[in-house]
Coordinates of C-alpha atoms in Angstrom, one line a residue:
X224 CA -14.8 -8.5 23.8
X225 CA -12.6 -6.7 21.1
X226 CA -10.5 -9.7 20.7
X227 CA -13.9 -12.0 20.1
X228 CA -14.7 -10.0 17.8
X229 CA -11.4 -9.9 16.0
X230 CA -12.0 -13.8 15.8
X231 CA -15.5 -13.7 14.2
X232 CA -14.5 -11.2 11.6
X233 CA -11.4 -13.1 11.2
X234 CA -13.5 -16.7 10.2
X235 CA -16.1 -15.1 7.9
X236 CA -13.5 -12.6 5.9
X237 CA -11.5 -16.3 5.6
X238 CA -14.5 -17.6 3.9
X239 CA -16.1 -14.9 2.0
X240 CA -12.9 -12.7 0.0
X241 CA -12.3 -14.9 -2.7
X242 CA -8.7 -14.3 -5.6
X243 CA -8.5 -11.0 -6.1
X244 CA -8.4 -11.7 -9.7
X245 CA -11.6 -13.8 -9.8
X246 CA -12.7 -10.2 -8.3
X247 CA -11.3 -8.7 -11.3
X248 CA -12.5 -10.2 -14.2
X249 CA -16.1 -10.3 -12.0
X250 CA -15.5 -6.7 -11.9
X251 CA -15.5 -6.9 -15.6
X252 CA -18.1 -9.1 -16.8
X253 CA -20.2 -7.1 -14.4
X254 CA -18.9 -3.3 -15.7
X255 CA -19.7 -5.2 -19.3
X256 CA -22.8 -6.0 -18.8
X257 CA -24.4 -2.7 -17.0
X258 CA -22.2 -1.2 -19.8
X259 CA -24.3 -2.7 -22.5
X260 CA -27.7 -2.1 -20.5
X261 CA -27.1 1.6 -20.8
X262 CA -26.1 1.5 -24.4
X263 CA -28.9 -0.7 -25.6
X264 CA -26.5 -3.3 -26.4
X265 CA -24.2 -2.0 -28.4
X266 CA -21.6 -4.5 -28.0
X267 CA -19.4 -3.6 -30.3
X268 CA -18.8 0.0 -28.3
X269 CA -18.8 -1.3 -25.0
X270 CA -15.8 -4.4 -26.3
X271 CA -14.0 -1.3 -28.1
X272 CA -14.1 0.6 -25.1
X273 CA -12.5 -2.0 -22.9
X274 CA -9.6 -2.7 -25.9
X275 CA -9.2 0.8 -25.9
X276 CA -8.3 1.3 -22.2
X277 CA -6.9 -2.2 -22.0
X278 CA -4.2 -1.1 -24.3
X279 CA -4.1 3.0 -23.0
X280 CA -0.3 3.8 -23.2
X281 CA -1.0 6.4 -20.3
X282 CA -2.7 3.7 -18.1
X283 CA 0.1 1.1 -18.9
X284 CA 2.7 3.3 -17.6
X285 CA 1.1 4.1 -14.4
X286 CA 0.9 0.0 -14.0
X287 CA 5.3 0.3 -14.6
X288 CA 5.1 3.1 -11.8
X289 CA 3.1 0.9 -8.9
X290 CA 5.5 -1.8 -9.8
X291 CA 8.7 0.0 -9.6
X292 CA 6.9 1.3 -6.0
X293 CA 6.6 -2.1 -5.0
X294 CA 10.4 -3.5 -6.3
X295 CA 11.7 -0.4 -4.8
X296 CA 10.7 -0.4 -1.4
X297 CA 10.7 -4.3 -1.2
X298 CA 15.1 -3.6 -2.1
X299 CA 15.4 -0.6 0.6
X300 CA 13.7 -2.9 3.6
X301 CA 16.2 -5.6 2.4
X302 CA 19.4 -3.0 2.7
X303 CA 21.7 -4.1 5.6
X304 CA 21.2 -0.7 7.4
X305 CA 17.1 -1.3 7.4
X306 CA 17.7 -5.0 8.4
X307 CA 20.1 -3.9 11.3
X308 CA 17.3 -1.0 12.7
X309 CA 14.9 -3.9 12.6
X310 CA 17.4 -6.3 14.5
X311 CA 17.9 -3.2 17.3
X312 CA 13.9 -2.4 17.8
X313 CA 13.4 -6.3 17.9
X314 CA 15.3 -6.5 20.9
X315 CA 13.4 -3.5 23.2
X316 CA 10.2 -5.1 24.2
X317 CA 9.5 -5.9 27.7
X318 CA 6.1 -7.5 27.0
X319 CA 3.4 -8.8 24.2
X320 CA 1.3 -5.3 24.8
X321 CA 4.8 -2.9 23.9
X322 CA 5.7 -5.7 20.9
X323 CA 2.5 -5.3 19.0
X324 CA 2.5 -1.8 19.9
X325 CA 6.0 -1.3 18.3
X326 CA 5.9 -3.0 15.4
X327 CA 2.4 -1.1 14.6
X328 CA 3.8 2.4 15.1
X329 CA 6.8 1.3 12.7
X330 CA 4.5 -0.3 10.3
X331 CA 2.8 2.9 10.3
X332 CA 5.8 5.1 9.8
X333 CA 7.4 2.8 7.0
X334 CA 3.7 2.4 5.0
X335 CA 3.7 6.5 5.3
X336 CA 7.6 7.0 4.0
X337 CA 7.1 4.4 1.1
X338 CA 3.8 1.8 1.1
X339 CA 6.3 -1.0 -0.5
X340 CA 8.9 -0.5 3.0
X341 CA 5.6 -1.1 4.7
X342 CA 4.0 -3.7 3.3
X343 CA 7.6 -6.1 4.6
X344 CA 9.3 -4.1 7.2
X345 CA 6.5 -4.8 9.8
X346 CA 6.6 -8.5 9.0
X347 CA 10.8 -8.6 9.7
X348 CA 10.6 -6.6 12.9
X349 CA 7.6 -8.8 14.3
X350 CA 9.5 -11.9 12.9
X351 CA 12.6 -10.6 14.2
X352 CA 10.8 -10.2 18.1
X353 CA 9.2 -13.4 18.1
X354 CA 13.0 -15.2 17.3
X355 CA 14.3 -12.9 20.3
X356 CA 11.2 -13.4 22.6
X357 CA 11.9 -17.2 22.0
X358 CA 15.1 -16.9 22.9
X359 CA 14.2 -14.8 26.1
X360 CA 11.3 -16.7 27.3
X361 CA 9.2 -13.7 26.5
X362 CA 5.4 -15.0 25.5
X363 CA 3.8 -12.9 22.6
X364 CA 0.6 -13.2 20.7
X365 CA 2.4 -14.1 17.2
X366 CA -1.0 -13.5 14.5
X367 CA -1.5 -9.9 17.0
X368 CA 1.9 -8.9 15.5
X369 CA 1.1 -9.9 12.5
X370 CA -2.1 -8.0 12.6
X371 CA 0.4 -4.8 13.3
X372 CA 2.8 -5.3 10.4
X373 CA -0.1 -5.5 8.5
X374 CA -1.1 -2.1 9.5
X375 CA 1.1 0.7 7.2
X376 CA -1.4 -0.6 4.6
X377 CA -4.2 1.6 6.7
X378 CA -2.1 4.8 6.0
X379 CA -0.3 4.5 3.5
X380 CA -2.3 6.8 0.9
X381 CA -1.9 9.3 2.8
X382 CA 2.0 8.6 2.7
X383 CA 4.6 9.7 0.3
X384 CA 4.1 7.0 -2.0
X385 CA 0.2 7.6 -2.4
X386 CA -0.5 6.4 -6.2
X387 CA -3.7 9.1 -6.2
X388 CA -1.9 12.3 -4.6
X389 CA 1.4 11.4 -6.4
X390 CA -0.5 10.8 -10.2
X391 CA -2.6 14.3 -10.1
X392 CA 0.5 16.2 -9.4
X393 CA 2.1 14.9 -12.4
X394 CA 1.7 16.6 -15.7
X395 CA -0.3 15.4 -18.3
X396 CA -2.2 12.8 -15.7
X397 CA -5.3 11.3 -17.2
X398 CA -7.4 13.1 -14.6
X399 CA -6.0 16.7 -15.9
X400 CA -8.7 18.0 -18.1
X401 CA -10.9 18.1 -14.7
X402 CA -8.8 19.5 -12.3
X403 CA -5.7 20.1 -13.8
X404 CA -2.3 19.6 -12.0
X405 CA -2.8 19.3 -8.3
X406 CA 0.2 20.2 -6.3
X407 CA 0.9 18.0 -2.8
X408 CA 0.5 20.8 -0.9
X409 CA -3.4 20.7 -2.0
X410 CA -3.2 16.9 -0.8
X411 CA -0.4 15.4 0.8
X412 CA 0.9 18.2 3.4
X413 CA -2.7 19.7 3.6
X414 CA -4.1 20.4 6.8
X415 CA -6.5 17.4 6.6
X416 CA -4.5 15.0 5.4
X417 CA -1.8 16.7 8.5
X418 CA -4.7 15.6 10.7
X419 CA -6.4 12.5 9.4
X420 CA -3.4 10.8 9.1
X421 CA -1.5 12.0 12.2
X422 CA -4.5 10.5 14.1
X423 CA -4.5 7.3 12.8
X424 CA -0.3 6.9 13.4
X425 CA -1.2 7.3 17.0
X426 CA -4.3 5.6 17.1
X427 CA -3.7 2.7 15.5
X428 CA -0.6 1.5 17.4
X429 CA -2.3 2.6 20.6
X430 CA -5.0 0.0 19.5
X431 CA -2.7 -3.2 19.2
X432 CA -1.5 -2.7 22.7
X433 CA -5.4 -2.4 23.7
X434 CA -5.7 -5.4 21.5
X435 CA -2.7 -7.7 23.6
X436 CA -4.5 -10.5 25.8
X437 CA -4.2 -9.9 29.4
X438 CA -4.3 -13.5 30.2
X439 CA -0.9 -15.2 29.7
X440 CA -2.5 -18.7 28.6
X441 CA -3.2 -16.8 25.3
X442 CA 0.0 -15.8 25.3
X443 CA 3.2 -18.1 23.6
X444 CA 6.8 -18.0 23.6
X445 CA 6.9 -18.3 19.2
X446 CA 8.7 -21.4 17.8
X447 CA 11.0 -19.9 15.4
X448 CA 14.3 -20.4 13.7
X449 CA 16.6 -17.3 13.8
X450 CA 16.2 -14.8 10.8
X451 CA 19.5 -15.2 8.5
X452 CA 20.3 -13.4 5.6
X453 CA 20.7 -15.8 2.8
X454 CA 24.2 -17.0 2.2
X455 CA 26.0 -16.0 -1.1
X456 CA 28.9 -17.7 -2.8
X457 CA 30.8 -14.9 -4.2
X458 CA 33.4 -15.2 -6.8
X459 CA 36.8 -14.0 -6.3
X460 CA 36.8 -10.4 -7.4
X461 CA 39.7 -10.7 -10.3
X462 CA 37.7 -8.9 -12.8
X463 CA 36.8 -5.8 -14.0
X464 CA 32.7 -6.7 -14.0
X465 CA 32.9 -8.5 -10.9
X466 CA 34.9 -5.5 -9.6
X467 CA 31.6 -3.3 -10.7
X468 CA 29.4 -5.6 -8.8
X469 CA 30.9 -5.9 -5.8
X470 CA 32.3 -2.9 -5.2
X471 CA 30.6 -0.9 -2.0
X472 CA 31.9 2.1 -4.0
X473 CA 30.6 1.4 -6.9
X474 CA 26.9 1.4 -5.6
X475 CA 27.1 3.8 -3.0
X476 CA 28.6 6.6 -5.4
X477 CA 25.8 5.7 -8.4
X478 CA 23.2 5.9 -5.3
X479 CA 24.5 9.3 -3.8
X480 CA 25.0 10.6 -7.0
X481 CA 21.6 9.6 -8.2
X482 CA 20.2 11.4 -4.8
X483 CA 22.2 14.7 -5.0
X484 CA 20.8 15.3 -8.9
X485 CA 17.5 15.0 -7.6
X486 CA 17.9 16.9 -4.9
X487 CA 19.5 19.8 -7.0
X488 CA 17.1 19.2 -9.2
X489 CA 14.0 20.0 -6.8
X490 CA 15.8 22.8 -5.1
X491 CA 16.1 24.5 -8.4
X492 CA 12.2 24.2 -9.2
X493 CA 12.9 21.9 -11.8
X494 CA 11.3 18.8 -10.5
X495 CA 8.4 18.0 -8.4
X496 CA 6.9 15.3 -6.5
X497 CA 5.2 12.9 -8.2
X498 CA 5.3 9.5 -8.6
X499 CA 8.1 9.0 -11.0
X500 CA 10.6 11.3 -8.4
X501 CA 9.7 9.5 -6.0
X502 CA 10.2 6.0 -7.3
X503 CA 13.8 7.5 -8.5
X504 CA 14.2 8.7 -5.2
X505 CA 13.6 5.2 -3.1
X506 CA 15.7 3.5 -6.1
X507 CA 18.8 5.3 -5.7
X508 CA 18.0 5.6 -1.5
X509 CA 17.8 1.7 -1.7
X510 CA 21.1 1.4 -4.2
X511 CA 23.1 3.3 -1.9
X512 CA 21.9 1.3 1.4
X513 CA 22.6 -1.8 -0.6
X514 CA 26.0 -0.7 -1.3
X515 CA 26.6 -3.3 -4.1
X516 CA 24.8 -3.7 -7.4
X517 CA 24.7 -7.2 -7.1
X518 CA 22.5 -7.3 -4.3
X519 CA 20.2 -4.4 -5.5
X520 CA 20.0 -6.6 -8.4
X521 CA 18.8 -9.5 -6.6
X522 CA 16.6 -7.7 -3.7
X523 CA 14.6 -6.3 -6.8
X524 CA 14.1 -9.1 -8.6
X525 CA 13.0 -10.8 -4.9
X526 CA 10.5 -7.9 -5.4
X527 CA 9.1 -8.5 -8.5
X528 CA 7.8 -11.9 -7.6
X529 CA 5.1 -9.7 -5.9
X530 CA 4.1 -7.5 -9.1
X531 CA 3.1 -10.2 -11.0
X532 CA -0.4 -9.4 -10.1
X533 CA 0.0 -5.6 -10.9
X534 CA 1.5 -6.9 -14.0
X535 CA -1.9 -9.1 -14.7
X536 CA -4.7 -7.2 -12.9
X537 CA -4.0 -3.5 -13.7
X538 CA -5.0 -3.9 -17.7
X539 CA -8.1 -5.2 -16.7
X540 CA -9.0 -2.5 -14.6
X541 CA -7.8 -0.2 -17.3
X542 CA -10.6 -1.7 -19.5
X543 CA -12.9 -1.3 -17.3
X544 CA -12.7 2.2 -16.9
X545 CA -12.5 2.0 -20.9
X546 CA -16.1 0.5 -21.0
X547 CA -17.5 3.0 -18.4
X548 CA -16.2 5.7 -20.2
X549 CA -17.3 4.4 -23.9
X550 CA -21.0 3.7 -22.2
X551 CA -21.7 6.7 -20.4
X552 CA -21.2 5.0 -17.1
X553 CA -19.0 7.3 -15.7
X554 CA -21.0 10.6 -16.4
X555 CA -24.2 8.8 -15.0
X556 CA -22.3 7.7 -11.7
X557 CA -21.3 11.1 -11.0
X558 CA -24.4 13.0 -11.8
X559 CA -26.5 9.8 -9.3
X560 CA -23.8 11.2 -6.7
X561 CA -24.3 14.5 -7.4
X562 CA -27.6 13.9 -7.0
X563 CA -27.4 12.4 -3.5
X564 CA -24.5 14.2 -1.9
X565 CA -24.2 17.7 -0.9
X566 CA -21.0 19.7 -0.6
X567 CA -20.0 18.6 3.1
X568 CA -21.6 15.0 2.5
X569 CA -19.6 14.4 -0.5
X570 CA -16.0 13.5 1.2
X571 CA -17.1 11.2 3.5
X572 CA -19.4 9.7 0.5
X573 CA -16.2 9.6 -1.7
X574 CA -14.5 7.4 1.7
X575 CA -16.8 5.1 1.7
X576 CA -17.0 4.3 -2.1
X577 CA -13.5 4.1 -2.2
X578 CA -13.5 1.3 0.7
X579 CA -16.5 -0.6 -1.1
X580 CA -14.4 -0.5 -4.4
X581 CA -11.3 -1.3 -3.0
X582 CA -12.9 -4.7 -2.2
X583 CA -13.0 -5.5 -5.2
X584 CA -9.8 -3.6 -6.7
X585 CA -7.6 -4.2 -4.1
X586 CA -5.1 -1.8 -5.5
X587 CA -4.7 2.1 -5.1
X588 CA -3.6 3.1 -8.4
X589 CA -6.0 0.4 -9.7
X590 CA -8.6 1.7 -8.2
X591 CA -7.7 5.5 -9.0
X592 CA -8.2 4.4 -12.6
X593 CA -11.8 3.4 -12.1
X594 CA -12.6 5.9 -9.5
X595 CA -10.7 9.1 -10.6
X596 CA -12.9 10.4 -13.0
X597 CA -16.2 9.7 -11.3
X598 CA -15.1 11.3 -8.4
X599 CA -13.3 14.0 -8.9
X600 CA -16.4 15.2 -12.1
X601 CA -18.8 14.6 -8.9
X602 CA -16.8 16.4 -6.7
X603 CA -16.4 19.1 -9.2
X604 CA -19.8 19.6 -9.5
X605 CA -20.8 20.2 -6.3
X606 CA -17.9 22.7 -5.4
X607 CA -15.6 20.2 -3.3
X608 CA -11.9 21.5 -3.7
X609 CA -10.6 18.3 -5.9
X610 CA -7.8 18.1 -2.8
X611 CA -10.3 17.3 -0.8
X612 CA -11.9 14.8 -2.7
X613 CA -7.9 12.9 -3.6
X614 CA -7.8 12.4 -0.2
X615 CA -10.6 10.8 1.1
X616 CA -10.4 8.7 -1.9
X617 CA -7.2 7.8 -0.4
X618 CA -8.3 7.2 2.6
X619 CA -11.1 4.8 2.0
X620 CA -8.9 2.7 -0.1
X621 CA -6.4 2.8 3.1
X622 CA -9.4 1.9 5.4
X623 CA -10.6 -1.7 3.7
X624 CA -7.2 -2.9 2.7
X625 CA -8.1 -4.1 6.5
X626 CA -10.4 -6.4 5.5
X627 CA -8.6 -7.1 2.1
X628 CA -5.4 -9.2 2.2
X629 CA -4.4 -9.3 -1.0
X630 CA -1.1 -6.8 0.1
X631 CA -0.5 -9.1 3.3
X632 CA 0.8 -12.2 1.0
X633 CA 4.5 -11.0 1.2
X634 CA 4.1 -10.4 5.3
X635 CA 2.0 -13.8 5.8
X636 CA 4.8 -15.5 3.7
X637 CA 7.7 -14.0 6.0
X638 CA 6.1 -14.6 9.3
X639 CA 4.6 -18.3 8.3
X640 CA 0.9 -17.1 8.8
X641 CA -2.0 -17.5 7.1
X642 CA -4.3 -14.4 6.3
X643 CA -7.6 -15.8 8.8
X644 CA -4.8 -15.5 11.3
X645 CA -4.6 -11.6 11.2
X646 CA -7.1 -10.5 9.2
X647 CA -9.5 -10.6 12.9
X648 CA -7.2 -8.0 14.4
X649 CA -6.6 -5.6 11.5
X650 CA -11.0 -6.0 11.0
X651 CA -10.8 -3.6 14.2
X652 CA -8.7 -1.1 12.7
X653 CA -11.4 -1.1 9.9
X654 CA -13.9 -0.4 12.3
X655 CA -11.6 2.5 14.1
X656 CA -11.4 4.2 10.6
X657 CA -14.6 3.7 9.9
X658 CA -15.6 5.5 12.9
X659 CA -12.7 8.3 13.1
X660 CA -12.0 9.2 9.4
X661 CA -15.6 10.6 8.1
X662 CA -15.8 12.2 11.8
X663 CA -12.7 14.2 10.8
X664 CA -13.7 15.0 7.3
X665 CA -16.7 16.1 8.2
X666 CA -15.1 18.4 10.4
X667 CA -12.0 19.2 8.5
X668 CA -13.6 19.1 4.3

């Protein structure tokens, strides 16, 4: 029955979610227009508005912080020491049920550490099992696995590298004259986000061994050709740069080094954590696992083949919010939920808007910039504590990125896939959120 209905979900999500960035500039002719409705057609402050975010120097380095998320994490789950863990766990599973099981809770546990680890480490390991369940005569259901690498992207928000948690606990963030600076304790390590997202780390992996076929004719031995690490012709080292690049010591130390300021620096009170230490954190993490600066070099710039569309899709969100702000959208939006919420209502309200927008905004911090104002002036308003409201803003854009697979391309690429192949099985994780999240934050908010 579930697995029929992974299938149906799987055909008409294949057919209905169009480019993410034909969703964005739709997003924008559409903000444009109801922006010009409620101004009487003032163009001229509606197109102003849109420059003026478009351009925001505030907004354009949050887009530099999601991408060095992305580069970074993508360089740490290509350090020898991640790819040999993945290597190891590839070879415990005894049957299809413990595989997808496996690479789920691992998924989970990398998207929570660092969303970028996630969004690839998932797709190795379950690449990784079907070359050793090949070998092994071991059948698997291939797109289940890659329904379960898919899935750090369900929890990630709630993770370390959460764009909305991580941006209100940084000074100056453009959220501040609301709530002012939120510390992580308020979001990250509070009791609900403790709960909510401890829940779905063992529900969700728990769900993809539910999800494994019981009858073995659904069940292959995958055709693949062993994972190898790309070769590299390397020059003899008789050089004082080549010596730098190469060097194990050389990108170790600068790594450790890099890691012992910032830890001195946050036992000494004089850093916190927000997105900027923890993008310094992960770079130096992944220059020291890397060992030489060569390779970091190169496993980020593998990574930044995948920010090109943070790179292209962030300034238009950044205009949009311009042109909700410079219409009054934003104040009306907030007093129409204000309207309709109450204070216990108003988290599981903010979920669900959060997963409708993310639809459409497939990104986080994206989607923070549209959202974070409305939300958090709604939230205000009705005496929700603006943790609160962070996090199940964080969760709802976790919950539809199961239906969304714009952050699957680099997985789908790795395992060979294609996105109606998965998207089925990670369509009932969205319906397990949908049904345990507002549960627990109508309990918990």
């Amino acid at each position: 029955m579930i697995s029929r209905l992974g299938k149906v979900l799987s055909h008409w999500a294949a057919r209905l979610v169009p480019d993410p960035f034909v969703l964005a500039l739709g997003l924008t002719l559409a903000v444009g227009l109801l922006g010009l409705a409620l101004t009487g057609g003032e163009l001229f402050t509606v197109g102003a508005g849109f420059v003026s975010g478009f351009s925001s120097p505030g907004l354009l380095g949050f887009a530099l912080q999601m991408c060095l998320v992305l580069v970074t994490g993508h360089a740490l789950a290509l350090s020898p020491p991640v790819q040999r863990a993945v290597a190891r766990l590839a070879r415990l599973p005894r049957s299809a049920g413990s595989a997808a099981l496996i690479v789920a809770a691992v998924a989970c546990l990398a998207g929570v550490a660092h969303w970028g680890l996630g969004a690839i480490v998932g797709a190795f390991l379950a690449r990784e099992m079907g070359r050793h369940a090949a070998a092994r005569g071991l059948k698997l259901h291939y797109p289940l696995l890659g329904g379960a690498a898919y899935s750090g992207l369900a929890v990630w928000h709630g993770g370390f590298s959460g764009s909305a948690p991580l941006k209100v606990a940084e000074a100056g963030h453009f959220t501040e004259a609301i709530v002012g600076v939120l510390p992580i304790t308020e979001t990250l390590f509070s009791p609900l986000n403790l709960v909510v997202t401890g829940a779905l780390l063992l529900l969700i992996p728990a769900l993809y061994y539910g999800l494994t076929p019981r009858d073995e004719a659904e069940l292959v031995a995958p055709d693949l050709p062993p994972f190898e690490e790309e070769a590299r012709e390397r020059e003899p080292i008789d050089s004082v740069p080549a010596w730098l690049q190469e060097s194990p010591l050389v990108g170790v130390g600068a790594g450790a080094a890099g890691l012992a300021l910032l830890l001195a620096l946050i036992v000494t009170d004089r850093l916190g954590l927000d997105l900027n230490s923890v993008n310094l954190f992960f770079l130096f993490l992944g220059l020291a696992l890397q060992a030489r600066l060569r390779r970091y070099v190169e496993a980020v710039a593998d990574g930044a083949r995948g920010a090109g569309a943070i790179i292209l899709q962030f300034p238009f969100y950044f205009g949009i919010l311009g042109m909700m702000k410079a219409s009054g959208m934003i104040d009306w939006i907030s007093e129409t939920m204000v309207s309709i919420a109450t204070a216990s209502t108003f988290p599981t309200l903010a979920f669900l808007s959060a997963g409708l927008v993310n639809l459409l905004v497939p990104s986080g911090g994206g989607q923070w910039a549209v959202q974070g104002e409305i939300l958090l002036s709604a939230g205000k308003a009705l005496g929700v504590a603006p943790g609160t409201t962070v996090m199940a803003f964080a969760y709802g854009d976790a919950w539809t990125n199961m239906l969304q697979p714009f952050w699957a391309l680099p997985l789908l690429g790795i395992m060979g896939l294609k996105a109606r192949e998965i998207i089925g099985y990670t369509a009932v994780v969205f319906l397990l959120m949908a049904l345990v999240v507002p549960a627990l934050l109508l309990l918990m908010a």
